[in-house]
Short mmCIF file of C-alpha atoms and ligand atoms in Angstrom, two decimals:
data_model
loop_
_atom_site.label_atom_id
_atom_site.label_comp_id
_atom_site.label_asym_id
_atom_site.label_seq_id
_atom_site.Cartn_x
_atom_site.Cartn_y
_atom_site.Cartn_z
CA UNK A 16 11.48 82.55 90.22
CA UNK A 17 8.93 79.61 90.31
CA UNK A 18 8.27 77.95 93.87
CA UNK A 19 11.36 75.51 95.24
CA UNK A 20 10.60 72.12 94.63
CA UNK A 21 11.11 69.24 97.01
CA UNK A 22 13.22 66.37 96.72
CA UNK A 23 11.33 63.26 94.60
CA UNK A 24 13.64 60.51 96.94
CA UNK A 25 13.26 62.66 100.43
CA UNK A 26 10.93 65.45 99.95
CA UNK A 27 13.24 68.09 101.54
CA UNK A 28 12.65 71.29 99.68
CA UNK A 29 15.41 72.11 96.88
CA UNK A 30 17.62 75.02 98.28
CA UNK A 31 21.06 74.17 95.98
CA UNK A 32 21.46 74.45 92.36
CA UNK A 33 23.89 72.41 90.41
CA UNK A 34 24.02 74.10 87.26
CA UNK A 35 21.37 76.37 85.48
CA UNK A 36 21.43 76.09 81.53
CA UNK A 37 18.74 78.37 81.25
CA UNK A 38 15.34 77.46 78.74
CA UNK A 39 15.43 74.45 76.62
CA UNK A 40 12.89 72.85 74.32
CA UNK A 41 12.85 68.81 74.54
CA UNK A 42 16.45 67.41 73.10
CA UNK A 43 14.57 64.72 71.00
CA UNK A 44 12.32 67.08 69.48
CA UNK A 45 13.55 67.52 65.77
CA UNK A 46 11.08 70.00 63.61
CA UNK A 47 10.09 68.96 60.29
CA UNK A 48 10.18 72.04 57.61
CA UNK A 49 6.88 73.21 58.30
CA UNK A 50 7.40 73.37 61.89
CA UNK A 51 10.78 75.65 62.05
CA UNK A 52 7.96 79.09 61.99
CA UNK A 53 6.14 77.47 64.51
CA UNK A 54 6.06 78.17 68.38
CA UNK A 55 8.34 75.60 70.16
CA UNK A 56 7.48 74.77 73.83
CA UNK A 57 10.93 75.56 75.86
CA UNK A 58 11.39 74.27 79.47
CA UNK A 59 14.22 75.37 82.19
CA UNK A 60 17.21 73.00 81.75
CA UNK A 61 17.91 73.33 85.84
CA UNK A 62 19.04 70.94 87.91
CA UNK A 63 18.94 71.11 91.68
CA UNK A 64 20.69 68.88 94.53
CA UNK A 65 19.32 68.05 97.86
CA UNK A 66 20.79 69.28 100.43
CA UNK A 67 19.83 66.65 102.59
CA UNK A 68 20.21 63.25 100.81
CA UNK A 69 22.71 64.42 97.98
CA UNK A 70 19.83 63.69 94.69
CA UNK A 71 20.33 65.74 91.95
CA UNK A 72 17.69 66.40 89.77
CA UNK A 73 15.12 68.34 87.22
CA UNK A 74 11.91 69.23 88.13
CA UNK A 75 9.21 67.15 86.29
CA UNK A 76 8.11 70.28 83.75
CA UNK A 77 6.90 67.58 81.05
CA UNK A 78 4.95 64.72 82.37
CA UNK A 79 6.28 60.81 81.47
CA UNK A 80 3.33 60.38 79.20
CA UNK A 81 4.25 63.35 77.48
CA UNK A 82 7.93 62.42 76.58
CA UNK A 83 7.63 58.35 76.29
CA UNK A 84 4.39 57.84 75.21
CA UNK A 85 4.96 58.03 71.42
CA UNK A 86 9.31 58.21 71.24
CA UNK A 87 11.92 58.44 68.44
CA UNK A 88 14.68 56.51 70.14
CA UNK A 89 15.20 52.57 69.10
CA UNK A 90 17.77 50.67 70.96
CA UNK A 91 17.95 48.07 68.34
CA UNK A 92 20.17 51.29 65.96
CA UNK A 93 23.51 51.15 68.26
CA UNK A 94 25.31 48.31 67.10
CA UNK A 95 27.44 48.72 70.23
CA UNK A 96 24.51 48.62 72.86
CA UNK A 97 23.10 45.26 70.97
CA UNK A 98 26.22 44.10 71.88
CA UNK A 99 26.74 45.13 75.16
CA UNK A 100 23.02 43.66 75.96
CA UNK A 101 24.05 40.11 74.21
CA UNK A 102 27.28 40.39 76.66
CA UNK A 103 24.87 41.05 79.62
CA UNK A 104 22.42 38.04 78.73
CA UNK A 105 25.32 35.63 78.98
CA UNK A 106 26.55 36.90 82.30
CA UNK A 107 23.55 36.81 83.77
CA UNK A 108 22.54 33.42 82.62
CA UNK A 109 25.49 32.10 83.63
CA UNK A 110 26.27 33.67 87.19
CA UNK A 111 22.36 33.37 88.11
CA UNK A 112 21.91 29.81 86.61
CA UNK A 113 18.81 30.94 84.29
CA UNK A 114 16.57 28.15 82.36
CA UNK A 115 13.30 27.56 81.07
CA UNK A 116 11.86 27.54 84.84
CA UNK A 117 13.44 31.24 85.11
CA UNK A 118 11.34 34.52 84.74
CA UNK A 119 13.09 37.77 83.84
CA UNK A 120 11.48 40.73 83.69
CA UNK A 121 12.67 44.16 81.92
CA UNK A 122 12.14 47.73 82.90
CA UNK A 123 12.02 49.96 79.87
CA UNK A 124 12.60 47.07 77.50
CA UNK A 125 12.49 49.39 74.62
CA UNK A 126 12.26 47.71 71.33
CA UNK A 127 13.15 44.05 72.73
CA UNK A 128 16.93 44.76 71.86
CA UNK A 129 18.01 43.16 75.03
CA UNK A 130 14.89 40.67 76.46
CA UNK A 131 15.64 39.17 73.03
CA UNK A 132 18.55 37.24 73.50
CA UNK A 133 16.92 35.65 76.45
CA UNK A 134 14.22 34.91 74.49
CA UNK A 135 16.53 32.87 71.82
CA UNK A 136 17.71 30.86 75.01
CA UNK A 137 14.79 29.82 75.80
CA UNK A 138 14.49 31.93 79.11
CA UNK A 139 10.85 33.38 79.77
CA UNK A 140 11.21 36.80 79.64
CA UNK A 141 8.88 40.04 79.83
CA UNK A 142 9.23 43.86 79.05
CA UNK A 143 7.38 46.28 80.17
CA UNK A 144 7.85 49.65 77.78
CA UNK A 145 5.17 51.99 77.94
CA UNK A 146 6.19 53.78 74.85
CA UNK A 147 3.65 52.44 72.67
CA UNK A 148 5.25 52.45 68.95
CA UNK A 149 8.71 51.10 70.53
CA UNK A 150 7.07 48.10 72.45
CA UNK A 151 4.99 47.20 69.21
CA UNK A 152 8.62 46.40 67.78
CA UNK A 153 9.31 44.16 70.37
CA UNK A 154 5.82 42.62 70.42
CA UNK A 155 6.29 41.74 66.72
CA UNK A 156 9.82 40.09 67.30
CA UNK A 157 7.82 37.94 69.82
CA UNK A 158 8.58 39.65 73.04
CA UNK A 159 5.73 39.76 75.74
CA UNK A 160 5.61 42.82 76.85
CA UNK A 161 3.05 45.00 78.43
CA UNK A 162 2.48 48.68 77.94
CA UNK A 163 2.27 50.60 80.78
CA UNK A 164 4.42 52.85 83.19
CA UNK A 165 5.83 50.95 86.08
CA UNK A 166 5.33 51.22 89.93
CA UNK A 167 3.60 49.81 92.71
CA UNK A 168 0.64 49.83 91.31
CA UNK A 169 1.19 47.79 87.66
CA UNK A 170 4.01 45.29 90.20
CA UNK A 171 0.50 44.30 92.18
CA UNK A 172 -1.70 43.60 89.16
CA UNK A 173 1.61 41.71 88.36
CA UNK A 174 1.81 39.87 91.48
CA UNK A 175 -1.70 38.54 91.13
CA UNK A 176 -1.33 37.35 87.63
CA UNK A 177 1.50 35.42 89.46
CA UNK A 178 4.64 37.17 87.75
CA UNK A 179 7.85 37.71 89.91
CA UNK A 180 11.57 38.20 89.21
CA UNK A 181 14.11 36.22 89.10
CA UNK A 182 16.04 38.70 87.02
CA UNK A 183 14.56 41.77 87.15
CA UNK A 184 16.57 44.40 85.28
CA UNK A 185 16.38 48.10 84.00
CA UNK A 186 18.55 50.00 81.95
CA UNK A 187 18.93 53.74 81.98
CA UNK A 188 15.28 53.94 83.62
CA UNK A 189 16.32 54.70 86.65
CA UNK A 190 17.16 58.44 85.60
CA UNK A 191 13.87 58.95 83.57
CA UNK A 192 11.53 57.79 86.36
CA UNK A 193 10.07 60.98 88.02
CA UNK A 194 8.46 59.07 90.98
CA UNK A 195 11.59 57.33 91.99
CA UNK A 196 9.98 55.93 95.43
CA UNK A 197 6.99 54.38 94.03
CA UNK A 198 9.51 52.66 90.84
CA UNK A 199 11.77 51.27 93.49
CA UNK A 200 8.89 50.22 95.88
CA UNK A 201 7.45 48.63 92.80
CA UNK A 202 10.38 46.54 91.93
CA UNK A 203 10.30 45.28 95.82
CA UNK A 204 6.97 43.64 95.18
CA UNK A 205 8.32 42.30 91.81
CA UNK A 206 11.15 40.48 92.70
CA UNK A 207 10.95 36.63 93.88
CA UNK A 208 12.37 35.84 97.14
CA UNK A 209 15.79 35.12 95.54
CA UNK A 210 16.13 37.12 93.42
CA UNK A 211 18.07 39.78 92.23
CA UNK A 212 18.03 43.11 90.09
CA UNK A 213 20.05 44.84 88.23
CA UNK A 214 20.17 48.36 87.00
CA UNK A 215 22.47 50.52 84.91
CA UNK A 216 22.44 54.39 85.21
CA UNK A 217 25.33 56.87 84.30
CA UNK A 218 27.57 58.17 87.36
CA UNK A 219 27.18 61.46 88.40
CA UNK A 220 30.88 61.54 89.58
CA UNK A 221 31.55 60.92 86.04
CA UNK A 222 29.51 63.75 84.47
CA UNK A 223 30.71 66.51 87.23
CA UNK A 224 34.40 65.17 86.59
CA UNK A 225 34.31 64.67 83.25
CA UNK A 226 32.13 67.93 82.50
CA UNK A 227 29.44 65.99 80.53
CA UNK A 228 26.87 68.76 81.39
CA UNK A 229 25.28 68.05 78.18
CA UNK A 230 23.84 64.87 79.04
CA UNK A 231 22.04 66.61 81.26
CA UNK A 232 18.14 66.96 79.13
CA UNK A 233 14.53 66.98 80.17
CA UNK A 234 14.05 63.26 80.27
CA UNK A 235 16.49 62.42 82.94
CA UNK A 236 15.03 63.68 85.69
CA UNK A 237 17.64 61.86 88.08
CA UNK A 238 21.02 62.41 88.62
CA UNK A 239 22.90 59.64 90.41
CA UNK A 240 25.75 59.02 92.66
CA UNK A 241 26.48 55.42 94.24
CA UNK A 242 25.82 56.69 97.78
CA UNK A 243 22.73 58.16 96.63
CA UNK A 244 21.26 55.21 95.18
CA UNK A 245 22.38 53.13 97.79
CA UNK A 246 20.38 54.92 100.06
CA UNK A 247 17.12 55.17 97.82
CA UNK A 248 17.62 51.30 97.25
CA UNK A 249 17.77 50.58 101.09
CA UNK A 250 14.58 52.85 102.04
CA UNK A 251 12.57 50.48 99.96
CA UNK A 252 13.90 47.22 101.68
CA UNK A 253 16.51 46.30 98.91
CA UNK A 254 20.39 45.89 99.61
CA UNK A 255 22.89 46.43 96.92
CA UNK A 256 25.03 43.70 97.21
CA UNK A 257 27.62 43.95 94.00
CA UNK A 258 28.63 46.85 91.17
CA UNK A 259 30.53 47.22 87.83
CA UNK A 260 31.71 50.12 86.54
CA UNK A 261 30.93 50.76 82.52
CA UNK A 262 31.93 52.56 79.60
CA UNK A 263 28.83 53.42 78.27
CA UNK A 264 27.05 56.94 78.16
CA UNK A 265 30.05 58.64 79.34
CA UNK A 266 30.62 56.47 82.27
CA UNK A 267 27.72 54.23 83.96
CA UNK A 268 27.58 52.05 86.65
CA UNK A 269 25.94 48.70 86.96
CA UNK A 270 24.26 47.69 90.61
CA UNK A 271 22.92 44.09 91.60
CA UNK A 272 20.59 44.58 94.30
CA UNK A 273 18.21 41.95 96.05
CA UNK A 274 15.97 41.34 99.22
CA UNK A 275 17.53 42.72 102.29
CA UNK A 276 16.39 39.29 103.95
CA UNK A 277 17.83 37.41 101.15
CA UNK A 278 21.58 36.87 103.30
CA UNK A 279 22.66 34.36 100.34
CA UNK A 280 24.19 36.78 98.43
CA UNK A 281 27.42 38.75 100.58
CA UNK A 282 28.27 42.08 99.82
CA UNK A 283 30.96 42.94 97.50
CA UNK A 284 34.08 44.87 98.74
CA UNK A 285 33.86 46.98 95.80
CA UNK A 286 30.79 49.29 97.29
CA UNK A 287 32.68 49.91 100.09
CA UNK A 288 35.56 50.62 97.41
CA UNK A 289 33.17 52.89 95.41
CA UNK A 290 31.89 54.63 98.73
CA UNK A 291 34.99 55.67 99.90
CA UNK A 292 36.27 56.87 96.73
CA UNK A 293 33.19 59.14 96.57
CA UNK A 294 33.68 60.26 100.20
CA UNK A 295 37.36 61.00 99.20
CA UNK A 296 35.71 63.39 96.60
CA UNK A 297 33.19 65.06 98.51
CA UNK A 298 29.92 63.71 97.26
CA UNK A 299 28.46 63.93 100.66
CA UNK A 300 29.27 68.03 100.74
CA UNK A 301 28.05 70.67 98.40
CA UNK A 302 31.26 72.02 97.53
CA UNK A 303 31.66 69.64 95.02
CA UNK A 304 28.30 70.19 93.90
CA UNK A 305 28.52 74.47 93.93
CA UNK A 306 31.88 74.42 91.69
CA UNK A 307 30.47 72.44 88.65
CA UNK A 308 28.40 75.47 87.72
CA UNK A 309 31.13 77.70 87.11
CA UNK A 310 32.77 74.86 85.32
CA UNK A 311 30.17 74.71 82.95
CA UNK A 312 29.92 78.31 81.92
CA UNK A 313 33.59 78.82 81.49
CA UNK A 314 33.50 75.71 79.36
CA UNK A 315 31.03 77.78 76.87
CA UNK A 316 32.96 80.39 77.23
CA UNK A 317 36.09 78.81 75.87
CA UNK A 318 33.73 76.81 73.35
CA UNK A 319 32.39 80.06 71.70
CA UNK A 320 36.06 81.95 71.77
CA UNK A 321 36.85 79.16 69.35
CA UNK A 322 33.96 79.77 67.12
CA UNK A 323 34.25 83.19 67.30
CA UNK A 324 38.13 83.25 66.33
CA UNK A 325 37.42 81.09 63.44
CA UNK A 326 34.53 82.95 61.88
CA UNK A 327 36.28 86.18 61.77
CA UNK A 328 39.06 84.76 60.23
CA UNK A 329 36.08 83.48 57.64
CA UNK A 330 36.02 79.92 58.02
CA UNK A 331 33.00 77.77 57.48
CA UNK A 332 32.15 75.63 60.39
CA UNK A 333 29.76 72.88 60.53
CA UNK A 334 28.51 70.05 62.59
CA UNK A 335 28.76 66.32 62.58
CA UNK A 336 25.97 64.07 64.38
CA UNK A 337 22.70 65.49 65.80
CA UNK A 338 22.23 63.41 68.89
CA UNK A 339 20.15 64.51 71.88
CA UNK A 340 23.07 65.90 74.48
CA UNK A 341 24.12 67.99 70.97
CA UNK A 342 21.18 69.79 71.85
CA UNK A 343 21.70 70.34 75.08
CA UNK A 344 24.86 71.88 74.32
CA UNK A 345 23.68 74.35 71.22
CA UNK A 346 20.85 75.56 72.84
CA UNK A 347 23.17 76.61 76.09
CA UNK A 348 25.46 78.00 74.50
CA UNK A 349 23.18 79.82 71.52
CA UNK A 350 25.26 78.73 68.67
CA UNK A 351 22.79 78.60 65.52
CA UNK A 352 23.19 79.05 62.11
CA UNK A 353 25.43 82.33 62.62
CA UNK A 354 27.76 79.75 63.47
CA UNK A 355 26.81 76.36 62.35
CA UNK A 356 25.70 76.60 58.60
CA UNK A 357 24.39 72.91 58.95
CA UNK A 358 25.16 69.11 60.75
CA UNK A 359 25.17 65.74 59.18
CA UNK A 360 23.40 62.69 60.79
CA UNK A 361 23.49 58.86 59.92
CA UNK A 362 20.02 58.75 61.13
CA UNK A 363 17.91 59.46 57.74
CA UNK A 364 15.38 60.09 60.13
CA UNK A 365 16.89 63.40 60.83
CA UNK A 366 17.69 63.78 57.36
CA UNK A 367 15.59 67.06 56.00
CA UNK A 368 14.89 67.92 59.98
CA UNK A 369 16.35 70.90 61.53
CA UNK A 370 17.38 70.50 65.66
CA UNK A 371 15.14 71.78 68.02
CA UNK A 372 15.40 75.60 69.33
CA UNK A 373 18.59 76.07 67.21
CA UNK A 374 16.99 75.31 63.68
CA UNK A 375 20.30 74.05 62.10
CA UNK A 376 19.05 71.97 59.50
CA UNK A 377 20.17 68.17 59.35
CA UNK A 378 21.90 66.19 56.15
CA UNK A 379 23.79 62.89 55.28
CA UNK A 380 26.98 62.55 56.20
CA UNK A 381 28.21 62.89 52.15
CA UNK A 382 27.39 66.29 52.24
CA UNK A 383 31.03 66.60 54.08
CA UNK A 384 32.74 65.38 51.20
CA UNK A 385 31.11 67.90 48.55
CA UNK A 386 31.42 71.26 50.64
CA UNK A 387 35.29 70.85 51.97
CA UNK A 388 34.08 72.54 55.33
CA UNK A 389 37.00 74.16 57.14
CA UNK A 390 35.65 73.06 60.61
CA UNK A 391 33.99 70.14 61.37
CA UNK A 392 32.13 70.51 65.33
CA UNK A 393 31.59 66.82 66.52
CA UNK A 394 28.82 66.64 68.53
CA UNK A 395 29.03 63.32 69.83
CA UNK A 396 32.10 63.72 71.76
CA UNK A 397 31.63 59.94 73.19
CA UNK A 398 32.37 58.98 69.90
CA UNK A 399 35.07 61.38 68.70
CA UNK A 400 37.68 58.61 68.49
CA UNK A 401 35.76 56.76 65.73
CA UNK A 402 34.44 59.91 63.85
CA UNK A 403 37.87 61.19 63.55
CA UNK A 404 38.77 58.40 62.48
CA UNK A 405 36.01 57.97 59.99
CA UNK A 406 35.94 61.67 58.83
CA UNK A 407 39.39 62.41 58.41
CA UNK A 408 39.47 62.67 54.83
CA UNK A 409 38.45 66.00 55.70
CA UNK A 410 42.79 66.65 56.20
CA UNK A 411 42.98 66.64 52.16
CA UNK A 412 41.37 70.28 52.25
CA UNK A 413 43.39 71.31 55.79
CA UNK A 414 40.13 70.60 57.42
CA UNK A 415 39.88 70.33 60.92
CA UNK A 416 38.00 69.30 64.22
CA UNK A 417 36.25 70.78 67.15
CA UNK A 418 35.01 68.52 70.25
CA UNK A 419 33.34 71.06 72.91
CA UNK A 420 33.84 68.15 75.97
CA UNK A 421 35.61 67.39 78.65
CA UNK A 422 37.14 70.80 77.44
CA UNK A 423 36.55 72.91 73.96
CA UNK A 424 39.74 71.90 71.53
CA UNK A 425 40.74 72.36 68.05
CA UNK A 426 42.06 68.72 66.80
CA UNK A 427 44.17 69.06 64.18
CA UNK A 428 46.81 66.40 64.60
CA UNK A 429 44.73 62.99 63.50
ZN1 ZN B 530 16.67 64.60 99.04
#
């Protein structure tokens, strides 16, 4: 056992763990063929939660720069998310009254996916992305944007060069930001007088209750719940004021906040709503908390029962999609190629790539239709409706599927 940690939001030391899913290497880290004989760097996956102000969250083992500096993950591939950001830009324009006078400004603006349809409007808009390969995308689709990590620092350089916030939005930043007071204190000085911010994180009520422990990975170092960022919000001066719940990343929720001076803009009954629903469930005890561990290891329990009943009766078993939480999930539970002879990818990135820690080796997604696989283990489960859906040719050999969340099933009725 290493030292306890203290709390990033309220510095109380770390007594409570959530759930423990043992050493990990990073979940975006695919090896190339010359790397699988290599040493892999492998972190602990555990997460702790306050005690005092309810946070749960990883210890920073790899530093920001480490994990964001150069990254593999483009928001413009999701078809979905561009369209859930083109939703968003209309919204916003609309309900805030944005025009050419406006100034939005973007945490983690990623490849421009988003700031883009701003930009088409007309709207000044800015990113900041400190990945430097991902914000050269954006800077080529004509996107200001500046490199650098955010916080109070980079918001005063800001300040002086006379940019503020009307809009001043960040989506799924929140959990990757490992100095969560400084990012928040940061956005303080950024925002204009009137304005207002908007973030989007996914719920921790919705990954305990849902058992998603497998979005649970090195870069998210933050866990949240409403009442928890509520209270990291209000410590740096900012009142949440309104809140959508969303479907995305297994269950998210969407916060406005703005100046607590700024008394133009009432509170919505819907955070007292959301508060008292997450009273109701305990999010302010540690019950709730201690009980999602156990949860979690029965779950791989009942995940590798399955497995193991279907390779002694000599089936062959292998996976579909290689996304980050899959890791997550293989490397917990220890399922490798004595159970998984290989997974298929859109991605041709990850084509020729094997998955980090587990070495299962990574192929298009017509190698399905050549091998007649008996099992097919979709690792995506957010998406298990449309792979199904999309792979269920696979019921012309009596092929069938295995999805390892909320709970480990066979599907065999599609
Ligand atoms: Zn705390």
């Amino acid at each position: 056992m290493g030292k306890v940690p203290n709390c990033r939001f309220c510095n109380s030391s770390l007594q409570h763990t959530l759930v423990d899913l043992g050493m990990s290497p990073l979940c975006e880290s695919f090896l190339a063929a010359d790397q699988v004989n290599r040493m892999e760097p492998f972190y602990p996956l555990k997460v702790y939660v306050c005690g005092r102000c309810f946070l749960a969250q990883l210890e920073e083992y790899v530093s920001p720069e480490n994990i964001f500096t150069e990254y593999a993950y483009f928001s413009s591939y999701s078809d979905s998310w561009l369209q859930h950001a083109k939703n968003y830009t209309e919204l916003m324009i609309e309900r805030y009254k944005l025009d050419q006078k406006s100034q939005v400004v973007e945490l983690a603006s990623n490849d421009g996916y988003l700031l883009q349809y701003f930009v088409q409007k007309g709207i000044p808009a800015l990113g900041i992305e400190p990945a430097k390969n991902v914000a050269q995308v954006a800077i080529e689709k004509g996107i200001s944007t500046i490199t650098e990590f955010f916080g109070v620092e980079l918001a005063q350089k800001m300040a002086k060069d006379g940019t503020k916030a009307d809009l001043l939005l960040g989506n799924n930043v929140l959990a990757q930001v490992p100095d969560i007071n400084d990012f928040v204190a940061g956005m303080k000085i950024t925002l204009k007088p009137g304005g207002v911010i908007t973030m989007e994180f996914p719920h921790l009520i919705r990954l305990i209750q849902e058992n998603q422990f497998d979005t649970i990975y090195h870069e998210h170092f933050s866990y949240f719940s409403f009442l928890v960022v509520e209270g990291i919000f209000a410590a740096h001066g900012i009142t949440l004021f309104d809140l959508e719940e969303l479907n995305t990343h297994g269950g998210s929720i969407r916060i406005y906040g703005r100046h607590a001076e700024d008394e133009s803009k009432p509170v919505s009954g819907k955070l007292l709503e959301m508060k008292n629903r997450e009273l109701a469930a305990g999010y302010d005890k540690m019950e709730v908390y201690a009980a999602f561990a156990d949860r979690v290891v029965e779950t791989k329990r009942k995940l590798l029962k399955i497995l193991i009943k279907a390779k002694e009766q000599k089936k062959r078993i292998v996976g579909y999609g290689a996304p980050g939480k899959g890791n997550t999930l293989l490397n917990y539970c220890g399922i490798r190629n004595d159970f998984l002879e290989y997974t298929v990818d859109r991605n041709p990135y990850k084509h020729g790539r094997f998955t980090p820690g587990t070495h299962i080796e990574i192929f298009p997604p017509d190698r399905i239709w050549e091998d007649r696989p008996d099992y097919l283990f979709v690792l995506p489960w957010n998406l298990k409706e449309e792979i199904i859906k999309q792979m269920s040719f696979i019921k012309e050999w009596g092929g069938v599927f295995i999805v390892p969340i909320p709970e480990p099933e066979v599907v065999s009725d599609f």
